[in-house]
Amino acid sequence: MADVTKNLKVYTTYGPKNAKPAQPAIVAKMITKAKRPLLVVGAEILKDEKLEKAIAIAQKGIPVAATGHTMKGLKDAEGVDAKYINIHFLGSYLCDANWQGLDGKGPYDLILFLGHKKYYINQVLSGLKNFSNLKTIAIERHFIQNASMSFGNIKPETHLEALDELIAEL
Amino acid sequence: MADVTKNLKVYTTYGPKNAKPAQPAIVAKMITKAKRPLLVVGAEILKDEKLEKAIAIAQKGIPVAATGHTMKGLKDAEGVDAKYINIHFLGSYLCDANWQGLDGKGPYDLILFLGHKKYYINQVLSGLKNFSNLKTIAIERHFIQNASMSFGNIKPETHLEALDELIAEL
Amino acid sequence: MSELKSGTFSIEELENVQITIGSIVGAIEKAAEEEGDVGPTAKPGISDLRDWDYKLLEKYNPVYTPMCDQCCYCTFGTCDLTGNKEGACGINMEGHNAREFMLRVITGAAAHSGHGRHLLHHLIDLYGKDYPLKVGPSNIIAPNVQLVTGKKPETLGDLDDALDYVEEQLVQLLATVHMGQEGEAIDFESKALHGGMLDHVGMEVSDIAQISCLDMPKAKENTSLAEIGMGTIDPEKPVLLVIGHNVAGVTNIIDYMEEHNLSDKIELCGLCCTALDMTRYRTEGGDVPKAKVVGTLAKELKMIRSGVPDVIVVDEQCVRADVLREARKLMMPVITTNDKIMYGLPNRSNDDVEDIINDLKEGKQDGALILDFEKLGEVAPRLAQEMSKIRKEKGVTALPTDEEFKELTSRCVHCLACELDCPTNLPISDSMTSAAEGNLSPFEELHDKCIGCGRCEQACPKDIPILNVIEKAAQKVIREEKGKVRVGRGQISDPEIREEGVNLVMGTTPGIVALVGCSNHPEGTKDLYRIGDEMLKRNYIVIVSGCTAMDIGMYKNEDGETLYERYPARFLKGNLINVGSCVSNSHITGAAIKVAAIFAQRNVAGNYEEIADYILNRVGAVGVAWGAYSQKAASIGTGCNRLGIPVIVGPHGSKYRRALIGKPYDEEKWKVYDARDGSEISTPAAPEYLLTSAETVEELMPMLAKSCIRPSDNNMGRMIKLTHYIELSEKYLGIMPDDWYKFVRTETDLPLARREELLKILEKEHGWEIDWNKKKILSGPTTKSDVSAQPTNIKRLCKEAC
Amino acid sequence: MSELKSGTFSIEELENVQITIGSIVGAIEKAAEEEGDVGPTAKPGISDLRDWDYKLLEKYNPVYTPMCDQCCYCTFGTCDLTGNKEGACGINMEGHNAREFMLRVITGAAAHSGHGRHLLHHLIDLYGKDYPLKVGPSNIIAPNVQLVTGKKPETLGDLDDALDYVEEQLVQLLATVHMGQEGEAIDFESKALHGGMLDHVGMEVSDIAQISCLDMPKAKENTSLAEIGMGTIDPEKPVLLVIGHNVAGVTNIIDYMEEHNLSDKIELCGLCCTALDMTRYRTEGGDVPKAKVVGTLAKELKMIRSGVPDVIVVDEQCVRADVLREARKLMMPVITTNDKIMYGLPNRSNDDVEDIINDLKEGKQDGALILDFEKLGEVAPRLAQEMSKIRKEKGVTALPTDEEFKELTSRCVHCLACELDCPTNLPISDSMTSAAEGNLSPFEELHDKCIGCGRCEQACPKDIPILNVIEKAAQKVIREEKGKVRVGRGQISDPEIREEGVNLVMGTTPGIVALVGCSNHPEGTKDLYRIGDEMLKRNYIVIVSGCTAMDIGMYKNEDGETLYERYPARFLKGNLINVGSCVSNSHITGAAIKVAAIFAQRNVAGNYEEIADYILNRVGAVGVAWGAYSQKAASIGTGCNRLGIPVIVGPHGSKYRRALIGKPYDEEKWKVYDARDGSEISTPAAPEYLLTSAETVEELMPMLAKSCIRPSDNNMGRMIKLTHYIELSEKYLGIMPDDWYKFVRTETDLPLARREELLKILEKEHGWEIDWNKKKILSGPTTKSDVSAQPTNIKRLCKEAC
Ligand code: SF4
Ligand code: SF4
Ligand code: SF4
Ligand code: SF4
Ligand code: SF4
Ligand code: SF4
Ligand code: SF4
Ligand code: SF4
């Protein structure tokens, strides 16, 4: 089993409130329980096998917000319900209780993040942490302190392994 | 045994580097090993039984820097080698490798803090943390994040108990 | 007169007279400069006083205590600078901290000079640029302005020019906050000192403009006493509360109320410096102040939560950011009157007065922005009357009832979150227990230490309105909060300086203790009373201003008298002087400048370095900002520092991030020149710091006495100062100070009553040689006793030098 | 001429002519104001454009992404604001973040206008206040100055007046940073916009002053090309490196070198904007630039570490704080020349040139502060010659040898501390492994993405000088770093606007893409080339400035040509224009203002709201600060925003803490008025944001096209813009955009080649009614197609309104 929460070191801190460590199995359980989860996938997934993992998660029926130019990698994947949106826009809409989601079907209750630049996603999450009550989970290979929960700083191999575990439990 | 390191919550943070938790026995051991320890005692000790504890520690042969008007409580204590100094001055001198100490006998290598206002001692320690290599240990009833080591946020009773343990091990 | 355009042209029928507008303006400038001697640094730029700063910084080393180990200024960051590491731009912790400190200083300076600019625009609109400045019986009208800009201002218009300079320099300093500018801490320090100096110019401009135009007391000794305290406000009347620092708009309210015979019908009261300045308005002739003072910033939330005010008017500075949010809950309309604080309120400046009143009365809006002071003058008092009725009818209640109080205090689960969040970690949880058991005294005690910040409530998981609980518990105490504050008198006049200067320089008046700053006291407001009382008894001149002037008036002796009632208010030993509001702090530095100018005949204009050197070596003054919290306190203090006046802050002041502390043990650093021949004199470190914090009032007392010792003191002065130093140390620390002997140059320096005892100590503990027959010191002192020595730090001022 | 003092007096023998100096000054001011129509907001104060700001902010909501959850401004703090809690002063996270953002904006604005002030003092000293402004063939000399201050400046002296205003306002804004001022986020937002506006005035003053006096190109189309890149520097010659933004002092160096025939003998090169401005100096006539450009801030540490420079001269802004510390190690004397950066160096301004050179040569000091530019002009080149010899003799080496390189790369323990600390988390550890194995390409790739910040080294527990390792590994690449940059041309001229204005407003020129800002790119400098290349091919007008103007010239096509060589430089579709340095950014907003003024005949002076409204609705321009890191980029962008120009930043730009993003799904918000009759028009959100970040260059491309769509586009324009939007989305994201149909008002808006396909989608997916015979849209579009509609957000500009 990939232990993804060993290294929770932060380089700099935003303040006293930090993400709780998240293990893949727990994350999977939370996703399963959620009514309207959303997977937010960033363009870093286009660089390696993370792409497949993201698709596999999406294929479990989780709608996808494809930020940056991630659509390039997702548009032809079958069984993936993905829509493009700028992540800064998304961060803003998510704080608006009136936003009905990418598909107009109502607000999300759990947001997963994968494939983003560490510093960028921390910023976007800083907005969500301070101005929304959303549950946010980072399944990145860095500890993303502004999420509600996050994997730790892990090696790329561990990361892929953890994603596999997560997929298996969905 | 008083477990003094349970609650290490910080209200606000100075940055990624925080004090390590310190248990009384460990602190005692470190004091015993130190060549030139210094106990810095603040005026908060005058408010309750901490005064006795401070005197007891000092009586183990540790020189005392009495800040604020703490001398009022120490001047008549036997076997206590205490000198008045302003704590901000002390913080400044401690960063100066040329300072020979209150008694001119040479630089200190381990500094203990007891009886200070939390916010004030954190500030003084912020200077030492950033601009000196001194080992600093806070044996206060609050977690003092800018020390090298600190007790946690504990109740007054636990605090007194912990000080007793420390004294016993000296 | 026909209108002239820029350019060269000639006057009709006078062909050989040519006027170039550009050069007329130039000529004005030139002419002004040539009025009297102008020293080397008129309108100094950032680098012009750097040599002086370096001299100070060599003796007084910056001591950094960062508030944060990170820097988040630019998007290369956040950078971790822990352990003096470098960030992505190459700046290290020292450099960044010096920069942070400077930023706070210029923020404070901008607050004052921005305030001055607003006031000046307003007063020039009303009175014109040629309106003469009137500050009392002085030739030196504006010591700071003249010292720094090299020009003596005579009219409101002249102040404009001084502010232009201040603004230009502040923008230069703000520019250096940008990533990639100054790289070394020491030059940020010099820039911070520059900002502090500018602050005193900005403050002086603000205060002498309002003194001149608004009939405020002009260097008057016996100004009236104003009422102060939450207990003085009559809640039965309509209550109009003003909060802030800029009295401009409030004067219209006062005028309107007088014109319409409302002064007795409405309780007009204020918080912070606007309150003080209201009491100064039109009391030049000794009139009764036209408003009451509620108190300091610490009372803002408490006063609102009390539910007593019917309408709140805010202007600028030190106004809690949640005034509107809090007032809304209690149906108090809020009127904002200054573009620095607008709270998102609709701008009603161009609307009809009746419409505004109706809309607010009917609750259509929570408040209004009114920048037209004529309208403000009418709207505020009329609305207060209306709202008083409405709020009483609706039975708007604020503090919890007895039953609610019981419920709230019992609801506490003693998690201590509130205490961890409280800036002073006050014992809320235990007080809840006591209160629930019917014992209110812990909360009564806590009430005085509580700065009313509301942070505890933000943290409480049980949503207990903690501040309301405290205030409810302290109702009895609050009803007794009735004090007096002497109306601010403005400048110290030239004649006063002429009379007292010699005593100060010789040391026979033991010193000036300036108590300034805010209400962030570590142990409650009584701290200030204790300091004032002790030092006044000992014949120090005690000068107060701003919130300190308020807090010090809140305590009485057994005869029910405040310090203001017990001590006269002339610039003489043993006097207690309230100069006025925050911007009046410039009169404290102003007095020091005047001592050099009037007593020592030094040229003032553009002669900063020489004057500062004089003050550092000869004027035994010390500033105390015991409850300092604001950036303005940082800039005021730093302005004092550049001028050679040391400043002590309370423990919270350590959060300013940097102190200036000397190393007395490094004796080489403390030599000064003798201006008579350029020779070096060894002196003890006096003062030994320029900015430091102190832990307790008890520690502060002997520090104050010591801080007034100067190289120039004569024997008598030295004896007096040493007496106080030793006595205060014994009284408050229980010990003789370690270093008293360092200040002794001859036996006559020793306190008469203890001379023998002290000579023995000198012999025994310090190895000095004593002639016991004559009771004379034969050898020992580092400094030779020489009354005519002229200590200076500046080589060029020495006769034989250069 | 006799000198006049202030006051009233008469001229000899002309008793009835009286001149009052005060009023002459007043008259000058008055006269200036009366020149032509002045709109309602000449020299606006903080509240004067608040209504406009509120209109913008209602559509474009502030989105806060704090860099820190705490506030440490005052000593009540540190306060924890997490979750929008309130601090001890009552401010909440929103309010504080808005304040933080504003502080960054005014810091940037102060950097520019502080620079302008320094330059202006210098140029007025040299040329006098009456020196006329010369910017090229334009009547609107200073669109930003005129728009904001209401006055058209004609001389250097007139610029003084504009700067006075800017400084006054910046100090007002800085004052509000103080604790206890503004309480609501929305009014801090309005203040931030105010600061941004001021910035463009400050920048414009700076640039037109130097253009006028320093013989820089004046709105010239075909300026020369300058050499750029570390590879262009000849290390065999003495190398004199200048760093910063303020060319004032450097001009003396260039002059001295020319006068003494040293131009060929010394390699004079520069980093950052001083470099760009050196190439502009005296190239008005098309002369060869007198210096080479090394590159951006990202090259500073790399260039120093290369060991190549013999002497470094710094002025102000974007200069690494560790220049002196780094240069010292490599025996490069550093000369500071501006009081904003003094590095603690001794002030040698008043010393003899020979003495200075000798002391530096002999290493008695690491460097010197020289504020006298005459002396600087001589010292710097002479010292470079001396140091070149000395440093070569001493064999000063910089980068590691091959052996050392091996040792260093093997020393790495792969702890990843460096990567965690690297602002962009670059893969240093793996690159070390590859390099140790002899494969340099990972480091070569990393070199381009590395911004040379040195943070990795601060973190490395093995003390590996990581940057040196990278640079050593990338030597081959660095030697090939040779590009071209077109010399900055200054303003867009009135005739150019007259020619192109109609195309811009109708949309037939698809838009203006302004690429500005610094080198903090997420994926290396090639990003910019890709953007420029794509948009130029598509006929957008691409305007560049500052570091972007440099980076974009570093890439070549297969023919070895940079974009500058491939595209002409007139203000016409498909042209690539370098306006100049950072302060030249004002010409970008200036061009937009001119479109409104010249093409639409709107009055400029003091008419901010109307002009901004015009630009927002009709000028399809978008700014991109892809590598923005500095506070200046925040102020430039914010100034664009207030004027109605949207701006996109790169991912690091999210650290500016706040964006302005609309909610297109909230359709009510996007209505505009038709100025012809005040009726409401529903429009899609265009632009839908004023400030946002984008994740990748690929995402950016379609965003750019979409950002240029405006309500006023005619059918042809709309078709062109939609074509690009759809094509770019398909090309870079692989999909048709979701929202393309929202912009369609009639079938002729649809790209011709795909009309049928798109009509089908409209019918099928969006339920629009199509007349398939005529291929006409019968119903569907929200906005009616009406070419003569006059969209506006301001009710008072409507004919039938008010
Ligand atoms: S200013 Fe310097 S230390 Fe601060 S965030 Fe920017 S790069 Fe880092
Ligand atoms: S935070 Fe609330 S519940 Fe906890 S101790 Fe304080 S008052 Fe009681
Ligand atoms: S309101 Fe009073 S008790 Fe509460 S946190 Fe503030 S100072 Fe402490
Ligand atoms: S003394 Fe401090 S709190 Fe009081 S009014 Fe002045 S700045 Fe504000
Ligand atoms: S400097 Fe202040 S705002 Fe910035 S990271 Fe530190 S605590 Fe936070
Ligand atoms: S300005 Fe307000 S939020 Fe910031 S530290 Fe001061 S009291 Fe706290
Ligand atoms: S110097 Fe380059 S590799 Fe090192 S931390 Fe900075 S950007 Fe990253
Ligand atoms: S910090 Fe140093 S040792 Fe660690 S991975 Fe980076 S280069 Fe290697």
Short mmCIF file of C-alpha atoms in Angstrom, two decimals, chain D residues 358-465:
data_model
loop_
_atom_site.label_atom_id
_atom_site.label_comp_id
_atom_site.label_asym_id
_atom_site.label_seq_id
_atom_site.Cartn_x
_atom_site.Cartn_y
_atom_site.Cartn_z
CA ASN D 358 42.10 53.81 -7.33
CA ASP D 359 40.22 52.73 -4.25
CA LEU D 360 37.97 50.43 -6.21
CA LYS D 361 40.78 49.07 -8.31
CA GLU D 362 42.78 48.25 -5.26
CA GLY D 363 39.79 46.63 -3.67
CA LYS D 364 39.75 49.02 -0.75
CA GLN D 365 36.02 49.08 -1.13
CA ASP D 366 33.62 46.69 -2.86
CA GLY D 367 31.96 49.53 -4.61
CA ALA D 368 30.86 53.12 -4.38
CA LEU D 369 27.79 55.28 -4.37
CA ILE D 370 28.16 57.93 -7.07
CA LEU D 371 25.23 60.28 -7.45
CA ASP D 372 27.16 62.72 -9.63
CA PHE D 373 26.52 61.47 -13.14
CA GLU D 374 29.41 63.40 -14.68
CA LYS D 375 31.75 61.47 -12.45
CA LEU D 376 29.88 58.24 -13.01
CA GLY D 377 30.29 58.71 -16.75
CA GLU D 378 34.03 58.76 -16.38
CA VAL D 379 34.54 56.33 -13.51
CA ALA D 380 32.54 53.40 -14.85
CA PRO D 381 34.19 52.88 -18.26
CA ARG D 382 37.66 53.66 -17.01
CA LEU D 383 37.25 51.29 -14.12
CA ALA D 384 35.93 48.57 -16.43
CA GLN D 385 39.14 48.80 -18.44
CA GLU D 386 41.26 48.61 -15.34
CA MET D 387 39.30 45.80 -13.78
CA SER D 388 39.34 43.78 -16.96
CA LYS D 389 43.11 43.69 -16.85
CA ILE D 390 43.29 43.02 -13.15
CA ARG D 391 40.65 40.31 -13.20
CA LYS D 392 42.25 38.56 -16.13
CA GLU D 393 45.64 38.75 -14.48
CA LYS D 394 44.30 37.36 -11.26
CA GLY D 395 42.50 34.69 -13.21
CA VAL D 396 39.18 35.28 -11.51
CA THR D 397 37.09 32.26 -12.36
CA ALA D 398 33.44 31.86 -11.92
CA LEU D 399 31.71 28.72 -13.16
CA PRO D 400 32.98 25.32 -12.03
CA THR D 401 35.60 23.53 -14.05
CA ASP D 402 34.69 20.22 -15.63
CA GLU D 403 36.13 18.40 -12.68
CA GLU D 404 34.39 20.52 -10.13
CA PHE D 405 31.21 20.04 -12.11
CA LYS D 406 31.53 16.30 -11.77
CA GLU D 407 32.16 16.55 -8.08
CA LEU D 408 29.22 18.87 -7.53
CA THR D 409 26.70 16.85 -9.47
CA SER D 410 27.77 13.70 -7.68
CA ARG D 411 27.55 15.38 -4.30
CA CYS D 412 23.76 15.63 -4.56
CA VAL D 413 21.92 13.37 -2.14
CA HIS D 414 18.57 13.84 -3.89
CA CYS D 415 16.80 15.16 -0.84
CA LEU D 416 14.57 17.33 -3.06
CA ALA D 417 14.84 20.32 -0.72
CA CYS D 418 15.87 22.46 -3.68
CA GLU D 419 12.82 21.46 -5.70
CA LEU D 420 10.48 22.22 -2.86
CA ASP D 421 12.07 25.67 -2.59
CA CYS D 422 12.25 26.39 -6.30
CA PRO D 423 9.43 28.79 -7.18
CA THR D 424 8.54 26.54 -10.11
CA ASN D 425 9.52 23.22 -8.55
CA LEU D 426 11.97 22.44 -11.34
CA PRO D 427 13.38 18.90 -11.48
CA ILE D 428 16.86 19.67 -10.20
CA SER D 429 17.53 16.38 -8.51
CA ASP D 430 16.98 14.19 -11.58
CA SER D 431 18.96 16.63 -13.69
CA MET D 432 21.86 16.22 -11.26
CA THR D 433 21.74 12.50 -11.80
CA SER D 434 21.72 12.86 -15.59
CA ALA D 435 24.51 15.43 -15.48
CA ALA D 436 26.63 13.19 -13.30
CA GLU D 437 26.12 10.56 -15.94
CA GLY D 438 27.20 12.97 -18.65
CA ASN D 439 23.80 13.91 -20.01
CA LEU D 440 23.47 17.67 -19.93
CA SER D 441 20.20 18.06 -21.75
CA PRO D 442 17.91 18.01 -18.69
CA PHE D 443 19.87 20.94 -17.28
CA GLU D 444 19.88 22.69 -20.66
CA GLU D 445 16.13 22.48 -20.66
CA LEU D 446 15.92 23.52 -17.05
CA HIS D 447 18.15 26.52 -17.74
CA ASP D 448 15.45 28.13 -19.89
CA LYS D 449 12.73 27.64 -17.29
CA CYS D 450 14.97 28.68 -14.42
CA ILE D 451 14.46 32.29 -13.45
CA GLY D 452 17.84 32.42 -11.80
CA CYS D 453 16.51 33.19 -8.38
CA GLY D 454 18.99 31.18 -6.37
CA ARG D 455 16.45 29.90 -3.90
CA CYS D 456 17.49 26.30 -4.52
CA GLU D 457 20.98 27.08 -3.28
CA GLN D 458 19.65 28.54 -0.07
CA ALA D 459 17.96 25.23 0.63
CA CYS D 460 20.58 22.71 -0.37
CA PRO D 461 21.95 20.90 2.67
CA LYS D 462 25.04 19.89 0.67
CA ASP D 463 25.87 23.49 -0.21
CA ILE D 464 25.89 22.79 -3.91
CA PRO D 465 25.99 26.07 -5.87
#
